[in-house]
Coordinates of C-alpha atoms and ligand atoms in Angstrom, one line a residue:
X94 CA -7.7 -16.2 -31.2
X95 CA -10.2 -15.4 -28.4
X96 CA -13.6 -14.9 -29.3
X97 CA -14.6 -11.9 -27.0
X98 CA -18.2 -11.6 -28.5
X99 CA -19.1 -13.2 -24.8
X100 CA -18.4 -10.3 -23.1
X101 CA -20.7 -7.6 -25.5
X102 CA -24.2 -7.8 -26.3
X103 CA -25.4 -5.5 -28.8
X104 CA -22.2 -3.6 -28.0
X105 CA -23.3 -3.7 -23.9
X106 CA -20.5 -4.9 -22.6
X107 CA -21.5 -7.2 -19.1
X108 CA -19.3 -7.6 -16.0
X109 CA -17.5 -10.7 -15.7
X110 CA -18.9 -11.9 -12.5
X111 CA -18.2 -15.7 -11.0
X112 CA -16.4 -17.0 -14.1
X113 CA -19.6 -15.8 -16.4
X114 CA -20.6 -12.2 -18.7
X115 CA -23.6 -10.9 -16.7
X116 CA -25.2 -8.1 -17.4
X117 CA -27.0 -5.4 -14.7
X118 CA -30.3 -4.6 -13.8
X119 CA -29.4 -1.5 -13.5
X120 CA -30.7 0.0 -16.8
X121 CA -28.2 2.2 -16.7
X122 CA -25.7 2.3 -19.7
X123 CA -22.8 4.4 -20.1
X124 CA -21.5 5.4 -23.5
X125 CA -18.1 5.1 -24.7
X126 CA -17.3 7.3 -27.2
X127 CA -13.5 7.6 -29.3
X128 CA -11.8 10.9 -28.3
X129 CA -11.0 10.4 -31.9
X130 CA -13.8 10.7 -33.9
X131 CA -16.9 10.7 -31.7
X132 CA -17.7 7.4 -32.6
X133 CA -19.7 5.2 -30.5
X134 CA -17.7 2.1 -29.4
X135 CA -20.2 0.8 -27.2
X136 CA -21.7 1.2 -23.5
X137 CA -20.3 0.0 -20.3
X138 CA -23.1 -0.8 -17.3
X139 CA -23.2 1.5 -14.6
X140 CA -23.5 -1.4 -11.3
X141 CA -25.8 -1.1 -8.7
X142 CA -24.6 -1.4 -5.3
X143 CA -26.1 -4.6 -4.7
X144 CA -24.7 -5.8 -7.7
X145 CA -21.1 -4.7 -7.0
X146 CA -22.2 -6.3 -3.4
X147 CA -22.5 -9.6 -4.9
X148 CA -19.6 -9.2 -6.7
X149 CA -17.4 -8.7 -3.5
X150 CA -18.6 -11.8 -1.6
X151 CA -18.5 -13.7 -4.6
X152 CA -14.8 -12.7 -4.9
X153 CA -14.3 -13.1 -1.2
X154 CA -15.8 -16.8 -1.1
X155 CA -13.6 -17.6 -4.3
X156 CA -10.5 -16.2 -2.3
X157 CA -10.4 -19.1 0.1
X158 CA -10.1 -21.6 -2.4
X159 CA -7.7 -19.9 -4.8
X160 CA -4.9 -19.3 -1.8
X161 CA -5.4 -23.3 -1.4
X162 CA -4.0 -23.4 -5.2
X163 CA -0.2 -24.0 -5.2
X164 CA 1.8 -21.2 -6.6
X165 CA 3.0 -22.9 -9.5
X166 CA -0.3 -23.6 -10.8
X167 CA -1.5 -20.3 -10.6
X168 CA 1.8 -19.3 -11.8
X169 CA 0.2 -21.2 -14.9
X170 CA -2.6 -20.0 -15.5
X171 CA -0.5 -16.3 -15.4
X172 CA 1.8 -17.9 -18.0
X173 CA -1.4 -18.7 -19.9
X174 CA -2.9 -15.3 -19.5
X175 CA 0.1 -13.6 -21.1
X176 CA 0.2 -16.2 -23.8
X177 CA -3.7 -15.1 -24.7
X178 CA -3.1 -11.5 -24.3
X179 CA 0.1 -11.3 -27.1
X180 CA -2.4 -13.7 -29.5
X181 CA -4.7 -11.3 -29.1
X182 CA -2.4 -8.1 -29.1
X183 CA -3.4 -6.2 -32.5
X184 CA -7.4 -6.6 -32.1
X185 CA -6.7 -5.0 -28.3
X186 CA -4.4 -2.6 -29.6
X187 CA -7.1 -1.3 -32.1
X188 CA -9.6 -1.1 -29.1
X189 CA -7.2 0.9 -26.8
X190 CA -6.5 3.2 -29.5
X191 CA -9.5 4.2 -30.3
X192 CA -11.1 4.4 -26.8
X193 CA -8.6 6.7 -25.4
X194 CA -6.7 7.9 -28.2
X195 CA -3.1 6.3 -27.5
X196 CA -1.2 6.0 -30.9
X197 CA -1.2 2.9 -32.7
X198 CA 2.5 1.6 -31.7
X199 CA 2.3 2.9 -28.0
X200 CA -0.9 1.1 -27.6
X201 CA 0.9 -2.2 -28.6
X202 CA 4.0 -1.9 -27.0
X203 CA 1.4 -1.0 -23.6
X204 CA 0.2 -4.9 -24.4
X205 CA 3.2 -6.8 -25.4
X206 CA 4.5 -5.0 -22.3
X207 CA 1.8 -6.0 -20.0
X208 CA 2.2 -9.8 -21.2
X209 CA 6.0 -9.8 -20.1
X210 CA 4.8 -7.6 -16.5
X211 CA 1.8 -11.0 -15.8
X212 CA 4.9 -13.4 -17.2
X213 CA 7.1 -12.3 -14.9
X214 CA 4.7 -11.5 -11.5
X215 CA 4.1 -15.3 -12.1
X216 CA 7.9 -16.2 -11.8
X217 CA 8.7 -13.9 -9.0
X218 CA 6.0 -15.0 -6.9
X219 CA 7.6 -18.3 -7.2
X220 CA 10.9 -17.0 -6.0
X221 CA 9.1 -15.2 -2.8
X222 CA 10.4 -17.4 0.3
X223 CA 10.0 -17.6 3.8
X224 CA 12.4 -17.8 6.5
X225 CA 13.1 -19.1 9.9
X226 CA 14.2 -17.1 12.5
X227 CA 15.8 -18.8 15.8
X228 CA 14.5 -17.2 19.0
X229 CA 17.7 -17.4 20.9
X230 CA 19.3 -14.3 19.0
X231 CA 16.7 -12.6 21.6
X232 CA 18.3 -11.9 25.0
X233 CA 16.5 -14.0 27.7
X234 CA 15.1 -16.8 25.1
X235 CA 16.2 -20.4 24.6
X236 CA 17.0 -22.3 22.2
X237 CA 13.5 -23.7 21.6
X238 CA 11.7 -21.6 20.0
X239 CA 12.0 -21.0 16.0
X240 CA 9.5 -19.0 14.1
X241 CA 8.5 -20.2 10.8
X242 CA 7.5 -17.2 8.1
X243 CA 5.4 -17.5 5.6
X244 CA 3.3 -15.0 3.3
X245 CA 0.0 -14.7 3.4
X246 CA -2.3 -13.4 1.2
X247 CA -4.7 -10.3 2.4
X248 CA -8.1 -11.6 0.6
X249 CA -9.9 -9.7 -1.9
X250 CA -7.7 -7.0 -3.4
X251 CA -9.7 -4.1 -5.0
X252 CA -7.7 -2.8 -8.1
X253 CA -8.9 0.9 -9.4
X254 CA -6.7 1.5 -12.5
X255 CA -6.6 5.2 -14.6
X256 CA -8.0 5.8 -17.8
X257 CA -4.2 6.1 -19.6
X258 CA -2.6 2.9 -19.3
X259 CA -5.9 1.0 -18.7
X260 CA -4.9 -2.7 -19.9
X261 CA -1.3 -2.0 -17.6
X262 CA -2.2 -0.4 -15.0
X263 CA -5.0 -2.8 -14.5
X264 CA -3.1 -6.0 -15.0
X265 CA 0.5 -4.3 -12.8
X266 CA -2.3 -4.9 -10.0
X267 CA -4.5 -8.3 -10.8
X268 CA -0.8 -9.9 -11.7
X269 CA 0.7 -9.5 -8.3
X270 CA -2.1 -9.7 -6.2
X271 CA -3.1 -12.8 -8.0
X272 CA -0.1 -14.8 -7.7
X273 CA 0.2 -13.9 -4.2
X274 CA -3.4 -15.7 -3.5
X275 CA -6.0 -12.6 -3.7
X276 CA -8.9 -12.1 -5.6
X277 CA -9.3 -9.3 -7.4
X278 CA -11.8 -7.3 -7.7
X279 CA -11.4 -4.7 -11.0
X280 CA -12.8 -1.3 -11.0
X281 CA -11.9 0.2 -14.4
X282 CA -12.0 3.7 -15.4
X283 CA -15.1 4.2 -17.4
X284 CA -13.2 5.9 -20.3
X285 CA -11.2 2.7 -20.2
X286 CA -13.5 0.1 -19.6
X287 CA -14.0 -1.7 -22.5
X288 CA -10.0 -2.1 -22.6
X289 CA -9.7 -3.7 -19.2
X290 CA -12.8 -5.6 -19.7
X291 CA -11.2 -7.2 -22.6
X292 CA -8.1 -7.9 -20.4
X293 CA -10.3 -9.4 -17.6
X294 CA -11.7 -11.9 -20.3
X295 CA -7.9 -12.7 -21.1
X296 CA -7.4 -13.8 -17.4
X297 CA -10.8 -15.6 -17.7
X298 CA -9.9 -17.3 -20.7
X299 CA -6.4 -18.4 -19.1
X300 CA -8.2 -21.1 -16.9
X301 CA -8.8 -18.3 -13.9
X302 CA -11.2 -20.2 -11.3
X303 CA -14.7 -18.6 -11.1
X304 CA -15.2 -15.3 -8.9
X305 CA -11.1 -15.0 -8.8
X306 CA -11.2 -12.1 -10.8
X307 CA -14.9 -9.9 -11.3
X308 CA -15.5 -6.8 -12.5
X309 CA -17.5 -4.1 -11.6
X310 CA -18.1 -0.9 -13.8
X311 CA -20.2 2.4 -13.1
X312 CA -18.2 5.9 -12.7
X313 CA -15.8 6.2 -9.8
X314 CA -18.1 9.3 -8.8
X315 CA -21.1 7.5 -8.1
X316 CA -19.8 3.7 -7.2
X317 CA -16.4 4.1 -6.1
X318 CA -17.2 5.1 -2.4
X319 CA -19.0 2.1 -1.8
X320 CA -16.6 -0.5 -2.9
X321 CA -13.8 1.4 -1.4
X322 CA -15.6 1.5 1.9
X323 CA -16.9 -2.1 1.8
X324 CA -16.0 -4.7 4.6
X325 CA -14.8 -7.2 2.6
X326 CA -12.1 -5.3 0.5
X327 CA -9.1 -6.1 2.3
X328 CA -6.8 -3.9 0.3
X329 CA -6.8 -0.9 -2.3
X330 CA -4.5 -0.3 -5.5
X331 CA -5.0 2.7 -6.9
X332 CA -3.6 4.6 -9.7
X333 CA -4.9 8.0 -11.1
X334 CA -5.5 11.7 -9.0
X335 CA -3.9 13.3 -6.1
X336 CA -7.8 14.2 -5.6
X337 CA -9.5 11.1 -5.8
X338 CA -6.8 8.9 -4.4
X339 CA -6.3 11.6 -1.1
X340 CA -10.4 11.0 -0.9
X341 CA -10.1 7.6 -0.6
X342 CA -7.8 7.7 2.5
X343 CA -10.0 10.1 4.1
X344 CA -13.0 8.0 3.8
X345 CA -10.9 4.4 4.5
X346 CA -10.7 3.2 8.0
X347 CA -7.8 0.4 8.4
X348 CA -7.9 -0.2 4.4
X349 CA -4.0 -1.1 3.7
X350 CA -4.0 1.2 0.3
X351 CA -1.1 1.4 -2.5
X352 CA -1.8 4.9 -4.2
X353 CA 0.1 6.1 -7.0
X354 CA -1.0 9.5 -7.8
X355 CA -0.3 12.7 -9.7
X356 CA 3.5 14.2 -10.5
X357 CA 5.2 17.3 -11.7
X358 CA 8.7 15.4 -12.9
X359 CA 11.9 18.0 -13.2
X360 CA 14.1 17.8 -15.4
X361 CA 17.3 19.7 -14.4
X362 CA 20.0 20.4 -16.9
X363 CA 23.3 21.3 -15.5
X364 CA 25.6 23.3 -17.6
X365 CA 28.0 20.0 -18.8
X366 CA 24.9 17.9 -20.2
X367 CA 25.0 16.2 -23.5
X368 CA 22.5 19.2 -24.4
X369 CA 21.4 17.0 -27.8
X370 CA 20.8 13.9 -25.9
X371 CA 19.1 15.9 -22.9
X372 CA 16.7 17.6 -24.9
X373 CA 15.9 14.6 -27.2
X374 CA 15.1 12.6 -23.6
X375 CA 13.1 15.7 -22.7
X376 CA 10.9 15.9 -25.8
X377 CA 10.6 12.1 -25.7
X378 CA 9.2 12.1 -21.9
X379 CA 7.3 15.5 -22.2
X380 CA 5.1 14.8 -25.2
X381 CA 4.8 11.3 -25.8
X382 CA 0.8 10.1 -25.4
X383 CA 0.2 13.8 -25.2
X384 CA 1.9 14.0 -21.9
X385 CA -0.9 11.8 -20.4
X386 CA 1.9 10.1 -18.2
X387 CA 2.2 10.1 -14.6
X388 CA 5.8 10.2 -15.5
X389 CA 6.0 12.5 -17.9
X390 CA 8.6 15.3 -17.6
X391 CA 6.4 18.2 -16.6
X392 CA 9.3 21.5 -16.1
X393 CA 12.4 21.4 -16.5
X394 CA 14.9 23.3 -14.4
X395 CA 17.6 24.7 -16.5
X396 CA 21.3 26.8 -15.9
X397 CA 20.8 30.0 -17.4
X398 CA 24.4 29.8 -19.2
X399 CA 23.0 27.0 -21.5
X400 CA 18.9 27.9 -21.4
X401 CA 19.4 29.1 -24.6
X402 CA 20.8 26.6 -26.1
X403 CA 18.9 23.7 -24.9
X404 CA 15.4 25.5 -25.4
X405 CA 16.5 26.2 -29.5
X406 CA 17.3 22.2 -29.4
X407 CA 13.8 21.7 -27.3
X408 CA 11.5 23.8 -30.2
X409 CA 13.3 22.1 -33.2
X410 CA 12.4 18.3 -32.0
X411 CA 8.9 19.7 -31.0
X412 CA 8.2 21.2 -33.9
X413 CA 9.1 17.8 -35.3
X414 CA 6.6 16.5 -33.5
X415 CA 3.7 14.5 -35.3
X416 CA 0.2 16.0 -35.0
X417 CA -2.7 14.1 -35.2
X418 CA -4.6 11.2 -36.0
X419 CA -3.7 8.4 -33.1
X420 CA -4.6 5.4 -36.2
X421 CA -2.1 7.3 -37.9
X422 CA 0.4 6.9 -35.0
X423 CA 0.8 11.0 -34.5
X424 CA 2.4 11.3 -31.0
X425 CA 0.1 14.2 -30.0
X426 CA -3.7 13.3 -30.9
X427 CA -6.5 14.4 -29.1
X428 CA -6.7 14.3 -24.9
X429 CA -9.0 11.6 -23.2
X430 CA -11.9 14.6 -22.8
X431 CA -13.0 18.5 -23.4
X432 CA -12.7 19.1 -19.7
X433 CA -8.9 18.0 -20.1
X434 CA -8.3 20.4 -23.1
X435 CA -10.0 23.2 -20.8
X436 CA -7.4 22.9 -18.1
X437 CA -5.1 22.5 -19.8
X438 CA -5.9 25.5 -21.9
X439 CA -6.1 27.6 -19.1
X440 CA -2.7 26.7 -18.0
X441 CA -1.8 28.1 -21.5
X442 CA -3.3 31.1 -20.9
X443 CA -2.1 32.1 -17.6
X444 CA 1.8 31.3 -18.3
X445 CA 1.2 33.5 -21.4
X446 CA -0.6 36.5 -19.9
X447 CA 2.0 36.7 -16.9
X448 CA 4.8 37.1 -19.6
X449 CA 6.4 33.1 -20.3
X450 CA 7.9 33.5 -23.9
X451 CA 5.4 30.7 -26.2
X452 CA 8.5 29.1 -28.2
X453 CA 6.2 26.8 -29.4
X454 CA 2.4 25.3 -30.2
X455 CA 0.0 27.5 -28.2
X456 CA -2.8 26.1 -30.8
X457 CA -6.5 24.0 -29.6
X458 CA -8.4 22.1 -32.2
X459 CA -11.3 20.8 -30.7
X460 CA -9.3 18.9 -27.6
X461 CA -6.4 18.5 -29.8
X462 CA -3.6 20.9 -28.3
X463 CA -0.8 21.3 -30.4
X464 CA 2.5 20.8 -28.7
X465 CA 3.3 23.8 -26.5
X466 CA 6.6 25.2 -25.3
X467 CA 7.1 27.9 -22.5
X468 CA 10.4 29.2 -22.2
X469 CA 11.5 32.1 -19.1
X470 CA 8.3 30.3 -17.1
X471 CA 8.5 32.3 -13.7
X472 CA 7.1 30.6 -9.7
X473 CA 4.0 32.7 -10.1
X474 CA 2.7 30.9 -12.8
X475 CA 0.6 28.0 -12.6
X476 CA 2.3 25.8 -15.0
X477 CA 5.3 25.8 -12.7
X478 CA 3.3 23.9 -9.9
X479 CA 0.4 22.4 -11.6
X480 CA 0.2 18.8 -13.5
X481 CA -1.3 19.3 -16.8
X482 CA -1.2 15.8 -17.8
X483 CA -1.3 17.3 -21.4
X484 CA 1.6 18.4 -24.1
X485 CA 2.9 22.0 -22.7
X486 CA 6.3 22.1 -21.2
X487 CA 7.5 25.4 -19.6
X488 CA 11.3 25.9 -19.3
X489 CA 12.2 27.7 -15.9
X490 CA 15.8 29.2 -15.7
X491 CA 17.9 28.5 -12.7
X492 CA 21.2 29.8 -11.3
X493 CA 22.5 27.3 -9.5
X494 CA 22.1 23.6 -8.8
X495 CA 21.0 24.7 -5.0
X496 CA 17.9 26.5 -6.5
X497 CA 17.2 23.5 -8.8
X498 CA 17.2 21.2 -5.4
X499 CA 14.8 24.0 -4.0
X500 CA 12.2 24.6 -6.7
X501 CA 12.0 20.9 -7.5
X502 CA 11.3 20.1 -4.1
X503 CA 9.0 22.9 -3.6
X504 CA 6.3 21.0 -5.4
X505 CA 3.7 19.2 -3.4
X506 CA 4.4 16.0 -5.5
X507 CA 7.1 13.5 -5.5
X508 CA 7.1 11.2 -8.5
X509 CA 10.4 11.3 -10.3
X510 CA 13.0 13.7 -11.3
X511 CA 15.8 13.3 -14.3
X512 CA 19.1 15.2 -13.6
X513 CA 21.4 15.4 -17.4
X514 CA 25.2 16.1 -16.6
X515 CA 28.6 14.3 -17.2
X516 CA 29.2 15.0 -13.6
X517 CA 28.6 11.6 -11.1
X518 CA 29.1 13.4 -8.3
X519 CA 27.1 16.1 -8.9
X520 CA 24.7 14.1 -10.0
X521 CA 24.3 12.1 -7.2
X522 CA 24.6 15.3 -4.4
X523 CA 20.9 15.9 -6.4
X524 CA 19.6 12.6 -5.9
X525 CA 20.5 12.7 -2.4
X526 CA 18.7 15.7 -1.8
X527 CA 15.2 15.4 -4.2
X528 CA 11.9 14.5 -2.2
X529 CA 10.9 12.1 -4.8
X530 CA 10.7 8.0 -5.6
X531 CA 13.3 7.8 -7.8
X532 CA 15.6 9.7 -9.8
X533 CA 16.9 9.3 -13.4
X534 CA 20.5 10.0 -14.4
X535 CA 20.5 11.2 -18.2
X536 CA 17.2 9.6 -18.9
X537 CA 13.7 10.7 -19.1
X538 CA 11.5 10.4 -16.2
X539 CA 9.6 6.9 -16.8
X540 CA 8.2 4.3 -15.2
X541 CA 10.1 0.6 -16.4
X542 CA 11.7 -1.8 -16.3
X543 CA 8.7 -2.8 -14.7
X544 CA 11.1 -5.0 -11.6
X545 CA 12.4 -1.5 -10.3
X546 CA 10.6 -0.2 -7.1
X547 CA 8.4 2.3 -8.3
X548 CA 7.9 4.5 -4.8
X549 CA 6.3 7.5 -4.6
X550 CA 6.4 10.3 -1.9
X551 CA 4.3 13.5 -1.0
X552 CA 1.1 14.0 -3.0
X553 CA 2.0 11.2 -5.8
X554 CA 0.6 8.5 -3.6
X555 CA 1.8 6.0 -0.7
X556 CA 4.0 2.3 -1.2
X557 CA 6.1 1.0 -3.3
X558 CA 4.9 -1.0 -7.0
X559 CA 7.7 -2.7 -9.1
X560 CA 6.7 -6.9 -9.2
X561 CA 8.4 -8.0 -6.4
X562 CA 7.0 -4.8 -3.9
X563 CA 3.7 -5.2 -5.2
X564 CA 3.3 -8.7 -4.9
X565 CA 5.1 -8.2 -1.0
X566 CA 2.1 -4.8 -0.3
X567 CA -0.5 -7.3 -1.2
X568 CA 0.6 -10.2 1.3
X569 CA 1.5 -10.3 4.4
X570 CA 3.9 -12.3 6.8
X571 CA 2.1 -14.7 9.1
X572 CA 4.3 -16.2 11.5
X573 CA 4.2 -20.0 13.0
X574 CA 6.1 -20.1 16.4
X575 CA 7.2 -24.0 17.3
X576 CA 8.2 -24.2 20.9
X577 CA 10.1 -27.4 21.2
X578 CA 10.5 -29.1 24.8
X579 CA 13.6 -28.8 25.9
X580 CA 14.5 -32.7 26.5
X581 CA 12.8 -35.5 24.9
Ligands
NAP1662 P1 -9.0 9.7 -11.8 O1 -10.0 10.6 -12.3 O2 -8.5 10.0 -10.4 O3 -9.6 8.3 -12.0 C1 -8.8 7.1 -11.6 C2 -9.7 6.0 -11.3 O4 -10.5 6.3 -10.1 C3 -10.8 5.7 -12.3 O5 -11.0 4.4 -12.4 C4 -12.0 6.4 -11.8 O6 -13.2 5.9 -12.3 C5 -11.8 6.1 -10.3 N1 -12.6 6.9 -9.4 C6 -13.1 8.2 -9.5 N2 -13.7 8.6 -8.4 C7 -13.6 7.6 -7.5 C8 -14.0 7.3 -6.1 N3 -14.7 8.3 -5.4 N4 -13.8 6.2 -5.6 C9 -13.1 5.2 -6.2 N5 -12.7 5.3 -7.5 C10 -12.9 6.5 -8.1 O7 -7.6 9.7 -12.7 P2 -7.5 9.6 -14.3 O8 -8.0 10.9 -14.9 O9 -8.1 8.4 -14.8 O10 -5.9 9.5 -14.5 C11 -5.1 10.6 -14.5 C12 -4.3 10.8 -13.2 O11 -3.7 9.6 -12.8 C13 -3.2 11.8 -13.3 O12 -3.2 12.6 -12.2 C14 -2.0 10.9 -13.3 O13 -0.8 11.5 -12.8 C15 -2.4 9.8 -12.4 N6 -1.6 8.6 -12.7 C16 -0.6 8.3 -11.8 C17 0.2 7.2 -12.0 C18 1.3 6.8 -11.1 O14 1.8 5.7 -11.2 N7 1.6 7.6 -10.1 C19 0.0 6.4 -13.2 C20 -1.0 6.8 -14.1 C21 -1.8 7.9 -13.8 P3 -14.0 6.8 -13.4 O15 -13.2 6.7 -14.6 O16 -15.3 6.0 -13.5 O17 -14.2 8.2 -12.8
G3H1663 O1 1.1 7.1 -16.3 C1 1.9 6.4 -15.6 C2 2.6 5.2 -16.0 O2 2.7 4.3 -15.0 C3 3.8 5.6 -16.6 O3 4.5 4.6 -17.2 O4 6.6 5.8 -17.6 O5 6.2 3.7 -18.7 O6 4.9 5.7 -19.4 P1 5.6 5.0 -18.3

């Protein structure tokens, strides 16, 4: 087991900066508290710019060495990593749990999952080959000249990750950009922080050379423009808001950026669904972590002959629904923040006073909200359009599958969608026409396996992610052009 005392003083927890724990001058210490239980679980160090500064040149300067590493030894140190992180899986579990209130088992299957994502980055990047092309498939050129490609790496990646999958979304960016020769610079969300920063200690632990991976912490609000705007960041992965990620390409010049924002997933039923096995992947995608998934199904788009039926099925496996205590592994605890239960709340109350018919939930407790259900949910309500990244699902009734196409592709975001029907063709006349990254035939809206391109389109963001795409965004091809002499 890893001794992460190193990287906590007092329960300060320091930035791992040049292969060491240092802690800021700053003087500034942010408080982590549980959503749970309001318990203190220690303080995360608010950077200063010159710190974070530091942190970018040191990560620059340890770039140039760690592309001269060959692949299958940093392919090593990645297997290593993984090893370290399932060790450690339970005492990182409990620390994700409690700092942003993910039940017990979804916090550990978020490790164990993460170990097999850094396992496999490190194989694929060892598959990634070049190629030569000959120049004399050009009209005009002879038969001397052959390019030789290769990829490059970019230099120092910055990786901003969200506060809901902090130890995955983290890693599904230091794993790729690693192996392909970056360094990495982490900039975890502060409700988060301590989670990631255990994960950074992981990579440090795995044998990672110094200043390969730093971290810098401080709210996005009052750091993040700087390190997205400095020189020496030579790429951006971001995961989390259509606000803060659209910000960030307004105030980037010539930044390559991966963003992976915000959705509003359909589901649309079509009258010959399994309606049991539709509305048990519904429930599933809608409300698991509270619905505080990107791919969470957020409406679903329903024929009006079996809207009945489906919504009775929908209520009964939500009223199953466990309510509670994340320790206690309840699939609905409380969300990351009070500002979170506020929006979401008011969501609630607009579908309700423009006439949606509550089926279910309804309830707050503090910024617990029960599991809520909306059936006849009309276009003029906001919880048709808007992401509440919280447990309320509204049903909306359609009458055919060309007004499905149209509402779904009416929202401004283009995550996923998950069509449930016996009919293939159908099916896939829906795919064909959905402005979205992909689209799920009778299965929820989700994310893995984690080797799938996961593209996004519209407001949810820019690139594809999925190993092999991320590890290709964060290189690039560099050509070598041999011009032979024609005779020797
Ligand atoms: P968020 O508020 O946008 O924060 C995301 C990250 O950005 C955090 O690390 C945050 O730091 C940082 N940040 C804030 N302002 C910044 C700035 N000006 N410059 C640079 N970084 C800045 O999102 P969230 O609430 O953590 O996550 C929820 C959102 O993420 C939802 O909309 C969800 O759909 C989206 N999400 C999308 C995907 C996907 O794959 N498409 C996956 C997961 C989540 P602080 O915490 O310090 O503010
Ligand atoms: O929140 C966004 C995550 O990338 C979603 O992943 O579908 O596996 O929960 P998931």
């Amino acid at each position: 087991m890893v001794n992460f005392k190193e990287i906590q003083k007092n329960y300060i927890y320091k930035n791992l900066f040049d292969g060491h724990w240092v802690e800021s001058n700053s003087g500034d210490n942010i408080e982590i508290k549980s959503p749970i239980d309001e318990n203190t679980l220690g303080y995360v160090q608010a950077m200063t710019k010159e710190e974070a500064n530091k942190s970018i040149e040191n990560a620059c300067e340890a770039q140039r060495y760690w592309k001269q590493v060959p692949i299958n030894k940093r392919a090593d140190i990645l297997h290593r990593a993984a090893s370290i992180l399932e060790e450690n899986a339970e005492e990182i579990a409990e620390i994700l749990t409690m700092e942003i209130a993910k039940d017990k088992k979804s916090s550990l299957a978020e490790i164990t999952r993460t170990a097999d994502y850094i396992r496999f980055s490190a194989d694929a990047g060892k598959q990634l080959e070049g190629e030569t092309i000959p120049g004399d498939s050009f009209p005009g050129t002879e038969k001397n000249k052959i390019s030789v490609v290769t990829r490059e790496p970019l230099g120092v990646v910055l990786a901003i990750s969200p506060f809901n999958y902090p130890i995955n979304l983290s890693a599904s960016k230091i794993a790729p950009a690693l192996i392909a020769g970056n360094s990495v610079i982490l900039k975890p969300p502060t409700q988060g922080s301590i989670s990631a920063l255990y994960l950074a200690e992981v990579f440090n632990k795995a044998g990672l050379p110094r200043g390969v991976l730093n971290t810098i912490t401080g709210k996005g609000k009052d750091i993040g423009d700087y390190v997205v705007t400095h020189p020496k960041i030579d790429f951006i992965n971001f995961t989390g808001s259509t606000e803060v990620g659209q910000h960030i390409s307004k105030i980037t010049t010539m930044k390559p950026l991966l963003l992976e924002l915000g959705g509003k997933d359909a589901a649309i039923v079509l009258e010959d669904a399994d309606l049991d096995e539709s509305a048990k992947n519904i429930v599933n995608g809608a409300y698991s972590y509270s619905g505080q998934r990107c791919t969470a199904v957020k409406r679903i788009l329903v024929m009006e002959k079996v809207a009945d039926e489906l919504s009775t099925k929908i209520k009964n496996l939500v009223e199953k629904l466990s309510v509670g205590d994340p320790r206690e592994n309840s699939v609905i605890g409380p969300l990351i923040n009070d500002k979170a239960a506020d929006f979401v709340m008011n969501l609630i109350e607009d579908a309700e006073g423009k006439g949606a018919k509550l089926l279910a939930g309804g309830k707050r407790e503090g910024r617990l909200i029960y599991p809520t259900l909306f059936d006849h949910v009309n276009l003029d309500m906001k919880i048709a359009w808007e992401e509440p990244f919280g447990p309320v699902l509204p049903i909306i009734r359609i009458k055919s599958i060309d007004e499905a196409i149209k509402i779904a592709n009416e929202s401004k975001y283009g995550l996923q969608s998950s069509i449930f029907t016996k009919n293939i063709e159908a099916a896939f006349y829906i795919a064909d026409k959905l402005e979205v990254g992909t689209v799920q035939i009778n299965n929820k809206t989700e994310r893995g396996p984690d080797h799938f391109p996961f593209s996004v389109v519209k407001s949810s963001g820019m690139g594809t992610q999925g190993i092999k795409y991320s590890i290709e965004a964060m290189s690039r091809l560099k050509a070598i052009v041999l011009n032979l002499k024609k005779e020797i």
